[in-house]
Short mmCIF file of C-alpha atoms (C1' of nucleotides) in Angstrom, two decimals:
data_model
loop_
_atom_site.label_atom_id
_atom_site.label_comp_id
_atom_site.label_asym_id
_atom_site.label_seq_id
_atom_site.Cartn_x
_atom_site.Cartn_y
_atom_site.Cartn_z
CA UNK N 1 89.19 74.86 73.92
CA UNK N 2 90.09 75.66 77.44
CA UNK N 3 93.93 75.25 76.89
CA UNK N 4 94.94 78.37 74.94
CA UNK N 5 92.01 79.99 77.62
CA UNK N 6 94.62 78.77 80.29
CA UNK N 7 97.46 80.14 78.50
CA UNK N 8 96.54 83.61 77.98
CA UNK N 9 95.03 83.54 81.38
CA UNK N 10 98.62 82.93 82.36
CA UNK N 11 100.16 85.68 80.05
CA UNK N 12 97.86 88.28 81.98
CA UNK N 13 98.94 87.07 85.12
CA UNK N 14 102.42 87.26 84.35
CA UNK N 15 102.27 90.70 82.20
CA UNK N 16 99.83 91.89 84.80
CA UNK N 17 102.39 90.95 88.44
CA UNK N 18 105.48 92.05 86.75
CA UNK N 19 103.20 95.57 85.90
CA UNK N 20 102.17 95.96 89.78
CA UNK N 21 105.71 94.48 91.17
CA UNK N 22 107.12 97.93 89.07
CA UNK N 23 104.30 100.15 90.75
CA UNK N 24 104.82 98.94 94.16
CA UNK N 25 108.55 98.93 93.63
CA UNK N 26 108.38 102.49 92.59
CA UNK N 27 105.51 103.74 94.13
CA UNK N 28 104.39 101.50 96.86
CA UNK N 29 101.56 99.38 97.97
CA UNK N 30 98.83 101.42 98.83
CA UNK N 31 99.49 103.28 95.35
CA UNK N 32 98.33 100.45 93.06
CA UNK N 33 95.50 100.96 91.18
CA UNK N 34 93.07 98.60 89.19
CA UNK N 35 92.45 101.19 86.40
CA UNK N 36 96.15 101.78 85.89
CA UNK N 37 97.10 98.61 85.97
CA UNK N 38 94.84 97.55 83.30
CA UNK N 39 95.41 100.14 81.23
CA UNK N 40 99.23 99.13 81.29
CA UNK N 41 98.36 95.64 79.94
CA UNK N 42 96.39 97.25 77.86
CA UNK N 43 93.35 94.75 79.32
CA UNK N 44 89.67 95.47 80.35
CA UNK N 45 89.30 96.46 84.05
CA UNK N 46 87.15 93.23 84.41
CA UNK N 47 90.44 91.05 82.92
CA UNK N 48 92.31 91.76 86.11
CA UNK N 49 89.24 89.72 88.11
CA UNK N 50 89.42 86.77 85.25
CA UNK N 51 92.69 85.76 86.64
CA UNK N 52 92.68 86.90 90.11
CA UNK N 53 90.08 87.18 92.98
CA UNK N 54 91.34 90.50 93.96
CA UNK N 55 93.96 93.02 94.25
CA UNK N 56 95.07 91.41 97.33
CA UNK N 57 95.43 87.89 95.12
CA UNK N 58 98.07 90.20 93.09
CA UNK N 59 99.68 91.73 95.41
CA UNK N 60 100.23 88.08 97.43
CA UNK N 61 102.08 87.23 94.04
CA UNK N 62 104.07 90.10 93.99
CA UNK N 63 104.85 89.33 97.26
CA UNK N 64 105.78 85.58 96.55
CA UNK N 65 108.48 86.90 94.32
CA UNK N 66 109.92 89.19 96.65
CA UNK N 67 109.79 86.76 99.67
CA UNK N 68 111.89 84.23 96.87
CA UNK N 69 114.45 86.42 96.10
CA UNK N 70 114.66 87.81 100.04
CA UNK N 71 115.51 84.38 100.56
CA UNK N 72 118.15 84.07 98.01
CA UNK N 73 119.62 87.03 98.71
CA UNK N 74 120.29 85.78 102.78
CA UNK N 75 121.39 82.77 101.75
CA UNK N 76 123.28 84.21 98.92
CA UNK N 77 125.08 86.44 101.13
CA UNK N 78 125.63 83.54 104.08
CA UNK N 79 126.73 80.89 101.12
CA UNK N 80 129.28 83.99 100.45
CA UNK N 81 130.93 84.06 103.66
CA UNK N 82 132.38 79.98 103.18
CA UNK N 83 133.48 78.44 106.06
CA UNK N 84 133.12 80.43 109.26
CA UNK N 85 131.62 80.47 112.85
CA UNK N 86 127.90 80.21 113.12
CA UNK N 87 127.58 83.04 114.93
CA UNK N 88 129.59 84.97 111.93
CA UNK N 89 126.85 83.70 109.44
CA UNK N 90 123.42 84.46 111.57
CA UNK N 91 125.31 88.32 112.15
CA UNK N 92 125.60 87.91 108.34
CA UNK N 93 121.97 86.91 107.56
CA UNK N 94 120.67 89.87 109.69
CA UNK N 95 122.77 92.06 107.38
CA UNK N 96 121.41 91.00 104.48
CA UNK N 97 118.30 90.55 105.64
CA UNK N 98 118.61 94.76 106.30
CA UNK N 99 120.35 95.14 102.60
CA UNK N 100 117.07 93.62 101.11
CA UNK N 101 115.11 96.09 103.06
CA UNK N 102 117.18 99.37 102.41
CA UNK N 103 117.71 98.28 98.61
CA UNK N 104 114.05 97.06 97.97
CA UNK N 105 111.98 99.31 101.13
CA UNK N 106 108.15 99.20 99.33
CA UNK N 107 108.52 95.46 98.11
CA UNK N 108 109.89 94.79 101.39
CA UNK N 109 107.02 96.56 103.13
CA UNK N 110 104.48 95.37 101.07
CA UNK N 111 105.26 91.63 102.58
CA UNK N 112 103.58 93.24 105.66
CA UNK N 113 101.40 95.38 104.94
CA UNK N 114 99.04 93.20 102.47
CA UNK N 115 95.82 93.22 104.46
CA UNK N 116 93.65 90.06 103.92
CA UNK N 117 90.50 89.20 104.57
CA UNK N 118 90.48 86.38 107.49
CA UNK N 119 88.29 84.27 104.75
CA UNK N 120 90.88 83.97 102.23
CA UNK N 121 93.31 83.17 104.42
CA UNK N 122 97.46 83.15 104.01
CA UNK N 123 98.29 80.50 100.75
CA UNK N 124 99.88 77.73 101.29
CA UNK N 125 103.22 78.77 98.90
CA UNK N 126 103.33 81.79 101.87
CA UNK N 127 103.87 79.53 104.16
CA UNK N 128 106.43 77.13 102.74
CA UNK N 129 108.94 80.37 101.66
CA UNK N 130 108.36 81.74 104.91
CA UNK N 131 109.73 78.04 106.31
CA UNK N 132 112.51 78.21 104.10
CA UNK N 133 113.78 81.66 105.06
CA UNK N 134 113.83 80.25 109.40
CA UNK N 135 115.52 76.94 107.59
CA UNK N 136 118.29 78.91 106.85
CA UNK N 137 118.67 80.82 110.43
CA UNK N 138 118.04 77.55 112.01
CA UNK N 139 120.66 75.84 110.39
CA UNK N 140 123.56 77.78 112.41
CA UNK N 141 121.52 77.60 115.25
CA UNK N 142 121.89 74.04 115.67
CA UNK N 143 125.09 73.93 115.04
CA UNK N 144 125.95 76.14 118.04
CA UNK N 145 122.87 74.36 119.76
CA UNK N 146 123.55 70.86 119.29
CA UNK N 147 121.84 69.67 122.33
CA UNK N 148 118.10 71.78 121.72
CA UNK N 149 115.69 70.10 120.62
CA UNK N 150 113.33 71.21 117.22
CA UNK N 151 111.47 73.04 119.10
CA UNK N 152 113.63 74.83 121.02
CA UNK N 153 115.52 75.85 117.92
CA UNK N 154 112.37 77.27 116.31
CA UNK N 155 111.85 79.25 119.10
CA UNK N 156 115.09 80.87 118.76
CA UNK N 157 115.05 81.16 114.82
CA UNK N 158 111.83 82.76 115.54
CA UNK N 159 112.90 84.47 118.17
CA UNK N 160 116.32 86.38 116.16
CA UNK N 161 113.87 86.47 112.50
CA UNK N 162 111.47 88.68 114.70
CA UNK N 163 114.12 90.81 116.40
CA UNK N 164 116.31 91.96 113.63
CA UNK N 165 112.75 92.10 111.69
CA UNK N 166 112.00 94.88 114.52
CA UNK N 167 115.36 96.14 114.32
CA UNK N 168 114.99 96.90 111.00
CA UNK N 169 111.20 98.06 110.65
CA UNK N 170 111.96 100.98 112.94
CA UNK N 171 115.19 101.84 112.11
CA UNK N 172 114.01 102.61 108.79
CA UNK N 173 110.61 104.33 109.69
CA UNK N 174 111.65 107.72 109.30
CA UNK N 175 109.10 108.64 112.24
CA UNK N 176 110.93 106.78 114.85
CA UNK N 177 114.30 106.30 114.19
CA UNK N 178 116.52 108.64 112.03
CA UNK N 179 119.20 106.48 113.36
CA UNK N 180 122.09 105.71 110.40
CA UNK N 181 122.44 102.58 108.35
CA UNK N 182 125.62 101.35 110.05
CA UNK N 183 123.85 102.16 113.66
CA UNK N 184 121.10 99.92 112.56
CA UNK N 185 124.03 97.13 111.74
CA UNK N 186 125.27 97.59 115.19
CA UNK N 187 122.34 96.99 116.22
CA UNK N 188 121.96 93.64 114.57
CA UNK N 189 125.19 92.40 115.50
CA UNK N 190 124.33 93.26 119.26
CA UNK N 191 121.07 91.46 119.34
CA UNK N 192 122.14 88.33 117.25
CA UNK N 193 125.63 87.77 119.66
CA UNK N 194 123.40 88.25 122.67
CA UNK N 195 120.83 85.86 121.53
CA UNK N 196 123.63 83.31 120.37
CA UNK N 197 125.15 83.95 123.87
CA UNK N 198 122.55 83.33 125.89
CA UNK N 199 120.91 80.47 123.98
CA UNK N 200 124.68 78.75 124.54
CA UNK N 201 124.72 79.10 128.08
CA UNK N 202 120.86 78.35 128.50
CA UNK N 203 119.72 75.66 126.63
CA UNK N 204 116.56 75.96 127.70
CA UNK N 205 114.66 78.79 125.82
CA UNK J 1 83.14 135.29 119.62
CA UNK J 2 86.23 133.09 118.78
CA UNK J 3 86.14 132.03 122.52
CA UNK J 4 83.00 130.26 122.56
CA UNK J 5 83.56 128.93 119.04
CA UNK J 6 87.36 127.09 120.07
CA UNK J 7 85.57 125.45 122.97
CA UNK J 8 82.96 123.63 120.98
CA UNK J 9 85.68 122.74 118.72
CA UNK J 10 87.58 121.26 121.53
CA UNK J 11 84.60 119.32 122.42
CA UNK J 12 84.21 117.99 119.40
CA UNK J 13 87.34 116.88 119.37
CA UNK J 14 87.41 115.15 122.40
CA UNK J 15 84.07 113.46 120.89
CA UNK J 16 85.11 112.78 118.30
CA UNK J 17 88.37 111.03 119.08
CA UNK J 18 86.62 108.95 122.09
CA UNK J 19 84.08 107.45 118.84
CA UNK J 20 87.16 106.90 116.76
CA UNK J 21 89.14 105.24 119.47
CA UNK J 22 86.44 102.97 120.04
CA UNK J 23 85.78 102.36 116.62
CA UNK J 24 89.68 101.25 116.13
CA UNK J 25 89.76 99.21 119.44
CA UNK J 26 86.59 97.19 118.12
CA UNK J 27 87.15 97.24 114.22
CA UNK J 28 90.40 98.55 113.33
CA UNK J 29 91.64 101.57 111.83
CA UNK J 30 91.20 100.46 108.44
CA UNK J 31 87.37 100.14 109.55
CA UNK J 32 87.14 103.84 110.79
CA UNK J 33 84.61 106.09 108.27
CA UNK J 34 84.13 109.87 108.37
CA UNK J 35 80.48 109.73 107.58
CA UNK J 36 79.83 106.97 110.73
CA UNK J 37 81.94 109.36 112.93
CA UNK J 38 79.83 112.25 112.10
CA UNK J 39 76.93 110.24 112.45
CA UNK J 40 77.49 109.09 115.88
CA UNK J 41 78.98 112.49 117.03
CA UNK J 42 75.87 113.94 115.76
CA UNK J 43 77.77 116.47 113.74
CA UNK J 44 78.01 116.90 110.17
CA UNK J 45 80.77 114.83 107.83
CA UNK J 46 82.47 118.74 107.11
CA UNK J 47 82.59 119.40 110.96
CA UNK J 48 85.37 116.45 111.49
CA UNK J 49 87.36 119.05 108.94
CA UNK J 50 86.78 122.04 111.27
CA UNK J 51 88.57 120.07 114.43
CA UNK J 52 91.16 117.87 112.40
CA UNK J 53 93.29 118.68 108.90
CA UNK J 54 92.20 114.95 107.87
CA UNK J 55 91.24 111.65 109.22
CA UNK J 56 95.00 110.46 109.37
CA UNK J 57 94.72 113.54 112.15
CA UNK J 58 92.29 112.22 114.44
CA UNK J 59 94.02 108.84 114.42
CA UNK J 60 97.10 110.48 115.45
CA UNK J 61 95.06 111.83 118.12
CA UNK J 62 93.67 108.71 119.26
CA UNK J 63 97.13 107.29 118.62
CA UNK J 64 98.61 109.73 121.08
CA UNK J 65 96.13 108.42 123.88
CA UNK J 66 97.32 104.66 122.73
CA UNK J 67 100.97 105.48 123.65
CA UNK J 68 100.22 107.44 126.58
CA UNK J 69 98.46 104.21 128.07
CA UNK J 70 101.15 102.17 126.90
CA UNK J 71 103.80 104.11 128.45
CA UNK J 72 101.68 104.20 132.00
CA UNK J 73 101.13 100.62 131.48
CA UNK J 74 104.99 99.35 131.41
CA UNK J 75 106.46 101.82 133.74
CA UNK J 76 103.73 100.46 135.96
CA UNK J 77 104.26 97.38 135.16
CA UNK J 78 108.14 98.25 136.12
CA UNK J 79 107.29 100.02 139.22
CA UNK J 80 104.76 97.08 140.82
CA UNK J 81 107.71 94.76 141.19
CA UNK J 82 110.07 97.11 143.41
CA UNK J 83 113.38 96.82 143.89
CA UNK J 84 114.41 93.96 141.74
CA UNK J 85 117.69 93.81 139.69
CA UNK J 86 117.51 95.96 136.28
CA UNK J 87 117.67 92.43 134.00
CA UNK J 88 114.24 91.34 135.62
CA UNK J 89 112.85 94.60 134.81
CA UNK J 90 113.61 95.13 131.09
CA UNK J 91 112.41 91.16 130.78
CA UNK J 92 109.22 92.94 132.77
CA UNK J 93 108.81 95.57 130.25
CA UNK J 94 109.19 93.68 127.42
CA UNK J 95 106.22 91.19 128.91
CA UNK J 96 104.40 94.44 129.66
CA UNK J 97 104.47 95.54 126.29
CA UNK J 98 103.17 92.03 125.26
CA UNK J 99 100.60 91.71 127.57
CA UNK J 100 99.06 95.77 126.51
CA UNK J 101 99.26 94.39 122.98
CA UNK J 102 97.37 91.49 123.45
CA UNK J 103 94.88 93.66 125.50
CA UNK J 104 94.69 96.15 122.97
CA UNK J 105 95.59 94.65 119.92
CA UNK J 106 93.71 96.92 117.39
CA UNK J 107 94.37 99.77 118.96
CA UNK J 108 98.26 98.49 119.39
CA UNK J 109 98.39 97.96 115.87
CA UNK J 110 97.23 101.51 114.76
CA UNK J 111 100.39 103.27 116.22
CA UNK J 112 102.32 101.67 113.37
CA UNK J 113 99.80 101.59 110.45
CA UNK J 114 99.08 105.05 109.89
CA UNK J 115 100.13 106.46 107.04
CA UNK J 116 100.97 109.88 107.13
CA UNK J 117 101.69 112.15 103.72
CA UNK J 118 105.18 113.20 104.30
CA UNK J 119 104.72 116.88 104.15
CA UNK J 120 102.07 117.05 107.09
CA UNK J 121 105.19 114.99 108.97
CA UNK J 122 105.10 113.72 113.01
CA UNK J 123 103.84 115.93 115.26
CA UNK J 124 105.87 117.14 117.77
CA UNK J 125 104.41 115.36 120.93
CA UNK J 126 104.71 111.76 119.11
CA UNK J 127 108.24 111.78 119.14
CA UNK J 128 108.32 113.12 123.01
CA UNK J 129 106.06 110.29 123.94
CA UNK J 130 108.09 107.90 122.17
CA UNK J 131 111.37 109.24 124.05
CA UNK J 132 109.36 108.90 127.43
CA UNK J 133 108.71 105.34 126.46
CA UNK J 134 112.95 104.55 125.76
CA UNK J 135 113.49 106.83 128.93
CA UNK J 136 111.77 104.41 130.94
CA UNK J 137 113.68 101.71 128.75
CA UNK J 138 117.47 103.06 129.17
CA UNK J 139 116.83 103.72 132.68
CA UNK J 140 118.09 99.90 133.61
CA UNK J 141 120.56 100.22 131.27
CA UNK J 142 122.41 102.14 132.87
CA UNK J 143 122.57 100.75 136.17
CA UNK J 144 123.81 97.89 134.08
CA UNK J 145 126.34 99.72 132.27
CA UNK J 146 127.13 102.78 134.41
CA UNK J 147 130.45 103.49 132.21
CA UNK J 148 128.10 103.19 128.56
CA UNK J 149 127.90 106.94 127.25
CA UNK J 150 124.56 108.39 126.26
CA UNK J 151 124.65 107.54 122.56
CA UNK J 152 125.54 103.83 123.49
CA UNK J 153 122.83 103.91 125.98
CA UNK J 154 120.65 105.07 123.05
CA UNK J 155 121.22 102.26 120.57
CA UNK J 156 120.71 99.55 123.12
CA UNK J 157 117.25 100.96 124.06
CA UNK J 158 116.05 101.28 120.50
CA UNK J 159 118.02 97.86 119.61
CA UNK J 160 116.05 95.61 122.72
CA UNK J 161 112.60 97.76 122.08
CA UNK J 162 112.94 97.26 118.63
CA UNK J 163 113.57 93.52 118.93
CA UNK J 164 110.61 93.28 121.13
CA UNK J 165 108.43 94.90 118.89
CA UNK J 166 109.62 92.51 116.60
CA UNK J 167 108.60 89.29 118.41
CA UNK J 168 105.41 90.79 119.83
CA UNK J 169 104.55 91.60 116.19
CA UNK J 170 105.06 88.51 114.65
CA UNK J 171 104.27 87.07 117.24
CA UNK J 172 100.73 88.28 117.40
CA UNK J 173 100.60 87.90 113.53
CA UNK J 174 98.54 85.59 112.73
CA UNK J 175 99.90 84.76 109.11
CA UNK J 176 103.41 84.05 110.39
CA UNK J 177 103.23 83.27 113.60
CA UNK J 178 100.73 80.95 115.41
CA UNK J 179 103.11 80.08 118.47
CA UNK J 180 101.03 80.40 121.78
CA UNK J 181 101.77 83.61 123.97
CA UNK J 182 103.62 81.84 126.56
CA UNK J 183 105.84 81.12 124.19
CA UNK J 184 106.09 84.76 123.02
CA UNK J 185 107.26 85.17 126.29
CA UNK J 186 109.86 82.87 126.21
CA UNK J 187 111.36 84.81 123.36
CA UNK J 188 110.82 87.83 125.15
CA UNK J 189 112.73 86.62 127.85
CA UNK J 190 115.65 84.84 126.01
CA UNK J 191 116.39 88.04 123.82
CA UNK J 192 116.94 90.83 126.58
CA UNK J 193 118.55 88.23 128.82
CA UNK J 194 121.15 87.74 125.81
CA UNK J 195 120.56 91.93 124.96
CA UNK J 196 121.97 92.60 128.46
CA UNK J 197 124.95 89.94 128.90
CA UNK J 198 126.04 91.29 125.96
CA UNK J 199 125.87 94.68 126.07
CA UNK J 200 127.71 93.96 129.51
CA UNK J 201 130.27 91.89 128.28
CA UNK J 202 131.36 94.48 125.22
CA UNK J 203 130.57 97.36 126.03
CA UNK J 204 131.26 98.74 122.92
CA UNK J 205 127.99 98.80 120.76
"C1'" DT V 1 79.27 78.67 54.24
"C1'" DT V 2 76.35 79.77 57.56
"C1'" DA V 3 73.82 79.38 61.80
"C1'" DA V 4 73.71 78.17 66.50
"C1'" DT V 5 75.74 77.85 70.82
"C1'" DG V 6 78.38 78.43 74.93
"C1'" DA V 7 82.30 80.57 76.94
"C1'" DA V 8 85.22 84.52 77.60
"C1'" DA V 9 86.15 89.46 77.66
"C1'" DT V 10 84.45 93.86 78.30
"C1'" DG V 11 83.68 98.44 80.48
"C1'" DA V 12 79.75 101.15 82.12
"C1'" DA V 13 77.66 101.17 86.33
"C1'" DC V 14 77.41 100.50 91.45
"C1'" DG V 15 78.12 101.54 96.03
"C1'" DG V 16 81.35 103.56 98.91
"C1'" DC V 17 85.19 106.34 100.21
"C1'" DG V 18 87.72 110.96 101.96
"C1'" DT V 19 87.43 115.55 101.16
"C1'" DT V 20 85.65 120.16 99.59
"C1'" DC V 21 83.12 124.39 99.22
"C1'" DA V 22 78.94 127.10 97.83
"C1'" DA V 23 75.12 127.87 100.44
"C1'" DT V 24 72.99 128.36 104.86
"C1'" DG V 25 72.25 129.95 109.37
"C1'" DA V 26 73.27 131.85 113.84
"C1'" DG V 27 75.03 135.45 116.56
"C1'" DA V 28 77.29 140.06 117.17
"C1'" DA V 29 77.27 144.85 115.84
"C1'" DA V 30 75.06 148.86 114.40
"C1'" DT Q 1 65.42 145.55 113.18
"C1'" DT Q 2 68.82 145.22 109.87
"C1'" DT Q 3 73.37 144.28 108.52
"C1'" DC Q 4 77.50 141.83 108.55
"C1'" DT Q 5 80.64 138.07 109.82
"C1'" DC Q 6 82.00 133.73 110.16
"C1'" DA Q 7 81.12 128.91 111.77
"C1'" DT Q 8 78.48 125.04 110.07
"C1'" DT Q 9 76.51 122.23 106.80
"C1'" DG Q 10 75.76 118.32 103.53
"C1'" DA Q 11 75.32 117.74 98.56
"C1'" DA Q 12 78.63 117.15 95.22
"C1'" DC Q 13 83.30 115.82 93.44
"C1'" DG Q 14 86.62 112.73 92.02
"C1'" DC Q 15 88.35 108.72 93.19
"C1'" DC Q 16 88.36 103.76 94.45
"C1'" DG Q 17 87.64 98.24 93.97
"C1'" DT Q 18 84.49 95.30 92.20
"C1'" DT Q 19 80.48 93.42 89.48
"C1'" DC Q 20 77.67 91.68 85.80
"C1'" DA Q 21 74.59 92.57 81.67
"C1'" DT Q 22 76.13 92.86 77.34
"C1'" DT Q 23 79.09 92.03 73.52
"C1'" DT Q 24 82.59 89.43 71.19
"C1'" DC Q 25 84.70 85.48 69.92
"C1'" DA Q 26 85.65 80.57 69.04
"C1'" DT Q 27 83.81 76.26 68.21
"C1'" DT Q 28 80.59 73.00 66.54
"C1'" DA Q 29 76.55 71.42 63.72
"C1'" DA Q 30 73.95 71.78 59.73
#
DNA sequence: TTAATGAAATGAACGGCGTTCAATGAGAAA
DNA sequence: TTTCTCATTGAACGCCGTTCATTTCATTAA
């Protein structure tokens, strides 16, 4: 019968993500290995390649968890704030979007650094979480935008995600920056009221 | 003789490091192999070992090449347009940057992906490269903030280089991005506009 | 109950990797 | 020429992700 085939299928998966979400929590992406990981869940190398096409199949689920709770941990922190000025809650979203980083830095690096083959391509579920996340920065953006148009907005939301994403990449990659927490904050707070700023006064982006 | 045997070392190296750079500029550095390398230097695989501690030390070398071209690319890109206010020339840079990771997008790339075993550390001459690159960066600045001290300075050049980086990387990601490189430059353009009428405004960073 | 059958799980084996180091060879010294 | 020194070499090492012939298991038919 191919439904308790399905099932335990779906047990390895789980057992077998939550394993290599530890290891690249702990130890990072580019330490995960097959053997280890299947001797964890106490399966057969081969197991690991019943239930997904590769590593990089794993790791994308890893990664699917981590992009779901990066986005409830922004919006989280925005819902927080209650009623305040948009700019307040993109300055806010920035913040937490840093937080994540500092409190999770190998999960949070292993969203970029999965490498895929150009075949496979990105999921679709990758893309949908990834809309979700510039949903929320959008949201404030209209509000202090009421006049731009959609796609004018998702150029800014774009525009600030990237940014702050930069802001934070370097600031924690110990080879570049060395610069404190609370400078990289500053940081964030400077780029997100200059964006806001400008997009206010020109509409046109 | 040591003599004669440090010069054919040095031209190995300089061999060597012209294959790998054109190895990463056409395949990327996760594509670069010490047994091809030897091959096409016409050396054997243990000779790479003689010139370089490990392979992560020729890409550094081929790395420090990258940013010297990138440097001499902006500032050149600064210095073509003459005496223009200091807002048109950080937008300038910022589209410079974009335009020498377009051109070079492998080779771009590989300044940020290598992974280097924390003991062996940066070398020395990375970080002065890097400090050339925000020299040329805080160098408008200033003429738009003239009472900004140094450390202020600082944290706006590594907050707007950042944030480009940002853009241009996502940007040029294929997974996330997809937004045509006129548009890139839009985003370019709206961020240090909103950078520098802020840091203007409050001074304060 | 047993035999037959097809699907699922297994792990040794494969090809490839970066790196090493005993063996080789070339050049200087005697 | 012979000895000695040290740079060079490439086969070998220990890994890696992935595969696939083989085994194991579950189900059905006799």
């Amino acid at each position: 019968m191919a439904k308790n085939t399905e099932k335990r299928h779906e047990a390895l998966r789980t057992t077998l993500v939550e394993i290599a979400e530890r290891h690249v929590r702990q130890e990072g992406l580019s330490a995960l290995r097959a053997r280890k990981l299947a001797a964890e869940a106490g399966c057969a190398v081969g197991a690991i390649y019943n239930v997904f096409n590769d590593l990089t199949g794993l790791v994308l689920a890893v990664n699917g968890r981590t992009f779901h709770r990066l986005g409830a941990h922004v919006s989280g922190a925005v819902s927080a704030l209650g009623d305040v000025e948009p700019t307040a809650k993109l300055v806010r979203m920035g913040e937490a979007y840093l937080g994540f980083a500092v409190d999770n830095p190998l999960l949070w690096r292993a969203l970029f650094d999965v490498e895929m083959s150009s075949d496979t391509d990105v999921p679709d579920w990758y893309m949908t979480e990834l809309g979700q996340l510039f949903a929320i920065i959008a949201a404030p953006l209209k509000e202090l935008n009421p006049v731009a148009d959609a796609q004018q907005i998702d150029l800014m939301t774009r525009a600030l995600f990237s940014s702050v994403h930069g802001i934070v990449l370097l600031g924690l990659e110990r080879r570049i920056s060395g610069v404190p927490q609370d400078r990289i904050e500053h940081m964030i707070g400077f780029m997100v009221r200059g964006a806001v700023s400008n997009g206010d006064a020109h509409a046109k982006v």
